[in-house]
mmCIF file of the C-alpha atoms, coordinates in Angstrom:
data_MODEL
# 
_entry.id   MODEL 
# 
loop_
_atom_site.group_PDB 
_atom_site.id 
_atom_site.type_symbol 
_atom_site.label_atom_id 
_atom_site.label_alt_id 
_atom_site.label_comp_id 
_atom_site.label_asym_id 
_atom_site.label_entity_id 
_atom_site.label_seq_id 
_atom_site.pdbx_PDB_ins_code 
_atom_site.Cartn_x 
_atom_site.Cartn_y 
_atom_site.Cartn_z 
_atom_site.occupancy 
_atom_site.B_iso_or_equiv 
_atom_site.pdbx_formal_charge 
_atom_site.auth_seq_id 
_atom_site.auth_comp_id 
_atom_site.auth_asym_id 
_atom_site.auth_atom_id 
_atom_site.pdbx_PDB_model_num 
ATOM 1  C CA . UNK A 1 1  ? 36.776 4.159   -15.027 1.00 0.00 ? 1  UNK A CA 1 
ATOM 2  C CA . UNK A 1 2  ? 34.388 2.343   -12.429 1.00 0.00 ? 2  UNK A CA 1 
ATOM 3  C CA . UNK A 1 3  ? 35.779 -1.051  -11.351 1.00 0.00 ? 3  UNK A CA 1 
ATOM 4  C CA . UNK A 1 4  ? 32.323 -2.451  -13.240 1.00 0.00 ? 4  UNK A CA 1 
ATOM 5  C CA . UNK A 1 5  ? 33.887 -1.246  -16.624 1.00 0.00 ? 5  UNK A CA 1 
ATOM 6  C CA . UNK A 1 6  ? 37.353 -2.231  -15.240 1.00 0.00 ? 6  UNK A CA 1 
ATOM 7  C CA . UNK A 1 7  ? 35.954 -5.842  -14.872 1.00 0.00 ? 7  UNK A CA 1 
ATOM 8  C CA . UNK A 1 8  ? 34.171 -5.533  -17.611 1.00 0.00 ? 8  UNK A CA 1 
ATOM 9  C CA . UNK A 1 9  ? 37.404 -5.022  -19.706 1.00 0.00 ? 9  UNK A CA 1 
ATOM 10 C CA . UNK A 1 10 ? 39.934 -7.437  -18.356 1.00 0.00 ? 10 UNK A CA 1 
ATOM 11 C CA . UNK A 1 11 ? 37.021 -10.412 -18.730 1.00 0.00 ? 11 UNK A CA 1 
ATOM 12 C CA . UNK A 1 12 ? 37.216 -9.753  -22.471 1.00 0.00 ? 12 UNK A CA 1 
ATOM 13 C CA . UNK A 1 13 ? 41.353 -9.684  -22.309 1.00 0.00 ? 13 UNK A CA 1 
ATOM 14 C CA . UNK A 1 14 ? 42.479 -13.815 -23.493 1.00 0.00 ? 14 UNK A CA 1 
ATOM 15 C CA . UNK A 1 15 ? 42.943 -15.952 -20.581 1.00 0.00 ? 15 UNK A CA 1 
ATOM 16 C CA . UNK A 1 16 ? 46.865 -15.654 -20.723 1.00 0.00 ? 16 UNK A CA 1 
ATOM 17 C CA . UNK A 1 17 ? 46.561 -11.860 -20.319 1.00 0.00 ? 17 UNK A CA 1 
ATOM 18 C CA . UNK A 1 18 ? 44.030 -12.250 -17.623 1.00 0.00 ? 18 UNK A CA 1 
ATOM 19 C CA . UNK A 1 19 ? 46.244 -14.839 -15.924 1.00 0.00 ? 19 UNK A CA 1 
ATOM 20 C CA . UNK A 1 20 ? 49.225 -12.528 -16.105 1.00 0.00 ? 20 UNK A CA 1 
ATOM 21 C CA . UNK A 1 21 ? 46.818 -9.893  -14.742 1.00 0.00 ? 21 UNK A CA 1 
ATOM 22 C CA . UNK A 1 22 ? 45.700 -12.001 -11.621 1.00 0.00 ? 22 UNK A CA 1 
ATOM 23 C CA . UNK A 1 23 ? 49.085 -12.928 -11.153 1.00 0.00 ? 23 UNK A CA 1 
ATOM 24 C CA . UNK A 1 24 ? 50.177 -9.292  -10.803 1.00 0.00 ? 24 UNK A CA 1 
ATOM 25 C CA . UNK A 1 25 ? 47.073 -8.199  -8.417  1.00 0.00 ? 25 UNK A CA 1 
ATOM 26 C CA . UNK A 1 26 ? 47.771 -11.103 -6.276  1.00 0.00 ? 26 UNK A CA 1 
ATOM 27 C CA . UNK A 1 27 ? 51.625 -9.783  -5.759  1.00 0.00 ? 27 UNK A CA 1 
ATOM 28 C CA . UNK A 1 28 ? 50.869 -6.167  -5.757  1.00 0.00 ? 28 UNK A CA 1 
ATOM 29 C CA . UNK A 1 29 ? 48.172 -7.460  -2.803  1.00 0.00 ? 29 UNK A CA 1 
ATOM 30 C CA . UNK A 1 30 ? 50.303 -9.722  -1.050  1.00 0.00 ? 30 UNK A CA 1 
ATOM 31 C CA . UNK A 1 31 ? 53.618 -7.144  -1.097  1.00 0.00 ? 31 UNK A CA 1 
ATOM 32 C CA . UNK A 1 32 ? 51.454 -4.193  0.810   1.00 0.00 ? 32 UNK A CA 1 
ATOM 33 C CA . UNK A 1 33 ? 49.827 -7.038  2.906   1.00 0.00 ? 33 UNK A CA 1 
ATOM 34 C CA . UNK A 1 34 ? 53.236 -7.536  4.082   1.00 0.00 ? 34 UNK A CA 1 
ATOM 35 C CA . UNK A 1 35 ? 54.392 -3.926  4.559   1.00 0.00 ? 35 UNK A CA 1 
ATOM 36 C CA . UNK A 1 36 ? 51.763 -3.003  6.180   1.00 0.00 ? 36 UNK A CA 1 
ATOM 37 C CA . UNK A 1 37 ? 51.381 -6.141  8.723   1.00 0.00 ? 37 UNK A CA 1 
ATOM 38 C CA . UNK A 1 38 ? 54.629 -7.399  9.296   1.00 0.00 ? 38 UNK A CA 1 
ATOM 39 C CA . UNK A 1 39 ? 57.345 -4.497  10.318  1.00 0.00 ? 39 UNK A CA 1 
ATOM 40 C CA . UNK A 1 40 ? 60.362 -6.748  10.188  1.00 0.00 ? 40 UNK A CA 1 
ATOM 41 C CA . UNK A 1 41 ? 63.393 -6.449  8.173   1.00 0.00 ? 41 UNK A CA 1 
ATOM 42 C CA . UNK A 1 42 ? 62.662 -10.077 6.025   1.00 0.00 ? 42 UNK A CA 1 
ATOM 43 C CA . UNK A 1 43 ? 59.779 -7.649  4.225   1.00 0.00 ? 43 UNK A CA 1 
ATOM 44 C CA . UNK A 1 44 ? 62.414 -5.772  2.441   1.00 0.00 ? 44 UNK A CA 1 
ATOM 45 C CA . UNK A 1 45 ? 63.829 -9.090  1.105   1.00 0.00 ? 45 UNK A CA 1 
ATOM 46 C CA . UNK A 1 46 ? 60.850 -10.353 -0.690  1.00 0.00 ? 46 UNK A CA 1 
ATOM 47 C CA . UNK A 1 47 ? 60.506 -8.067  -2.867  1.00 0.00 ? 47 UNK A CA 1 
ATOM 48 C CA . UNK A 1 48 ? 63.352 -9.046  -4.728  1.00 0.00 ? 48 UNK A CA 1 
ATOM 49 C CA . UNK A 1 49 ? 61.939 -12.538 -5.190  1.00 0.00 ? 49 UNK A CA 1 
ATOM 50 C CA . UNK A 1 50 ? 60.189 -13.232 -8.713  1.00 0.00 ? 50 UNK A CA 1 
ATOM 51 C CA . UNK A 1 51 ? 56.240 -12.912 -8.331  1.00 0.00 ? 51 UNK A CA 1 
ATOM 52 C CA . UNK A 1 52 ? 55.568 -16.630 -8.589  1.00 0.00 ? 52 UNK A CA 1 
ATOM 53 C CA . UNK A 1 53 ? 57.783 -17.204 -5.787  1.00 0.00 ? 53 UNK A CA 1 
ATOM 54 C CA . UNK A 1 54 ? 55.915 -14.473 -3.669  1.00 0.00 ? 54 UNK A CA 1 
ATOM 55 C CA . UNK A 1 55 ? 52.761 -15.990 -4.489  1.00 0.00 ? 55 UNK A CA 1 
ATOM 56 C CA . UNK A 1 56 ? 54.073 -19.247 -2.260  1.00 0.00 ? 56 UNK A CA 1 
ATOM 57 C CA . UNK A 1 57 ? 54.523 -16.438 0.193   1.00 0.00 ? 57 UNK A CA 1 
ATOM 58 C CA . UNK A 1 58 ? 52.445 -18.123 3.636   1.00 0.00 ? 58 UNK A CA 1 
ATOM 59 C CA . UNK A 1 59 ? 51.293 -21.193 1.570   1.00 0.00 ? 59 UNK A CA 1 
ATOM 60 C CA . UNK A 1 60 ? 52.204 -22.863 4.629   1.00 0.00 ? 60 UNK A CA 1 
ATOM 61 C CA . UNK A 1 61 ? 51.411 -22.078 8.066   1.00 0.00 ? 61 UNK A CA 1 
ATOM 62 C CA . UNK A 1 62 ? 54.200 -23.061 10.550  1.00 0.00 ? 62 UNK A CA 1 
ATOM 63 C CA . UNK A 1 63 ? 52.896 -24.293 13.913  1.00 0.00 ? 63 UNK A CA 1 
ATOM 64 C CA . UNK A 1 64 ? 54.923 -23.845 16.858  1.00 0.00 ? 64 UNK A CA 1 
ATOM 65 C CA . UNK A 1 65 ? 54.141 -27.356 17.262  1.00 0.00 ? 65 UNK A CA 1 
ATOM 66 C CA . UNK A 1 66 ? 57.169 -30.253 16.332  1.00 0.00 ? 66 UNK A CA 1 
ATOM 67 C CA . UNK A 1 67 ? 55.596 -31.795 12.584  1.00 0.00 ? 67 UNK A CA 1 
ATOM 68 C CA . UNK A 1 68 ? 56.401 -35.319 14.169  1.00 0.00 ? 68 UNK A CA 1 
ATOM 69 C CA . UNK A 1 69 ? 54.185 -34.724 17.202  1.00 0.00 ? 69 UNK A CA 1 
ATOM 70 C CA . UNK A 1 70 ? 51.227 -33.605 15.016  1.00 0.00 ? 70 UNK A CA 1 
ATOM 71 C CA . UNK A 1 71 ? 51.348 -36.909 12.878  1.00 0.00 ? 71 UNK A CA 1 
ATOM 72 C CA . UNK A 1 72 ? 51.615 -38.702 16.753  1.00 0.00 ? 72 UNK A CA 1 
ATOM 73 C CA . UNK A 1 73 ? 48.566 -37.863 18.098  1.00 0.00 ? 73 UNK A CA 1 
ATOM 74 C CA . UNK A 1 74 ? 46.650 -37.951 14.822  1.00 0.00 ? 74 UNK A CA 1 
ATOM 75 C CA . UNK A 1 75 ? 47.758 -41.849 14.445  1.00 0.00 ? 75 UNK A CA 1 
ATOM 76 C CA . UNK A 1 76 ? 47.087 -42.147 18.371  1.00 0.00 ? 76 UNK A CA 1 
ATOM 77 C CA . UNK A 1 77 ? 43.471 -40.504 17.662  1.00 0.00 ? 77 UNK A CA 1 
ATOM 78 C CA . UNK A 1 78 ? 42.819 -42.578 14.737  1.00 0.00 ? 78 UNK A CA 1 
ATOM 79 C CA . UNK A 1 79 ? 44.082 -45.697 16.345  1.00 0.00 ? 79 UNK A CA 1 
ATOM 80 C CA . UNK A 1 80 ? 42.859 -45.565 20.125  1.00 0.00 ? 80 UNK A CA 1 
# 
């Protein structure tokens, strides 16, 4: 089957199925994303975490940054 007739297929599926369907690509995707490009032990443990919770899996992006200081010099950009 080429992924045309694959496509093909899953947009005729009802939109819970094809939700469940992107739901499962997305953490099949984002589990070998993080096998392959992060080597440290944490990998193993989120794969025991249910797939909606993976799918938060870096929502955020932490800056090295202090939070606090980032909202500083915004107001001290917007204000000045």
């Amino acid at each position: 089957m080429t992924l045309q007739e694959l496509q093909s297929q899953a947009l005729q599926l009802p939109i819970s199925d094809r939700w469940r369907l992107v739901q499962s690509l997305l953490s099949s995707i984002q589990q070998e994303t993080l096998v392959f490009s992060s080597p440290t032990p944490s990998v193993n443990s989120f794969a025991s975490l249910a797939p909606w919770t993976q799918s938060l899996i870096g929502v955020m992006q932490l800056n090295a940054e202090n939070p606090p200081d980032i909202y500083v010099d915004y107001l001290e950009e917007k204000y000045s």
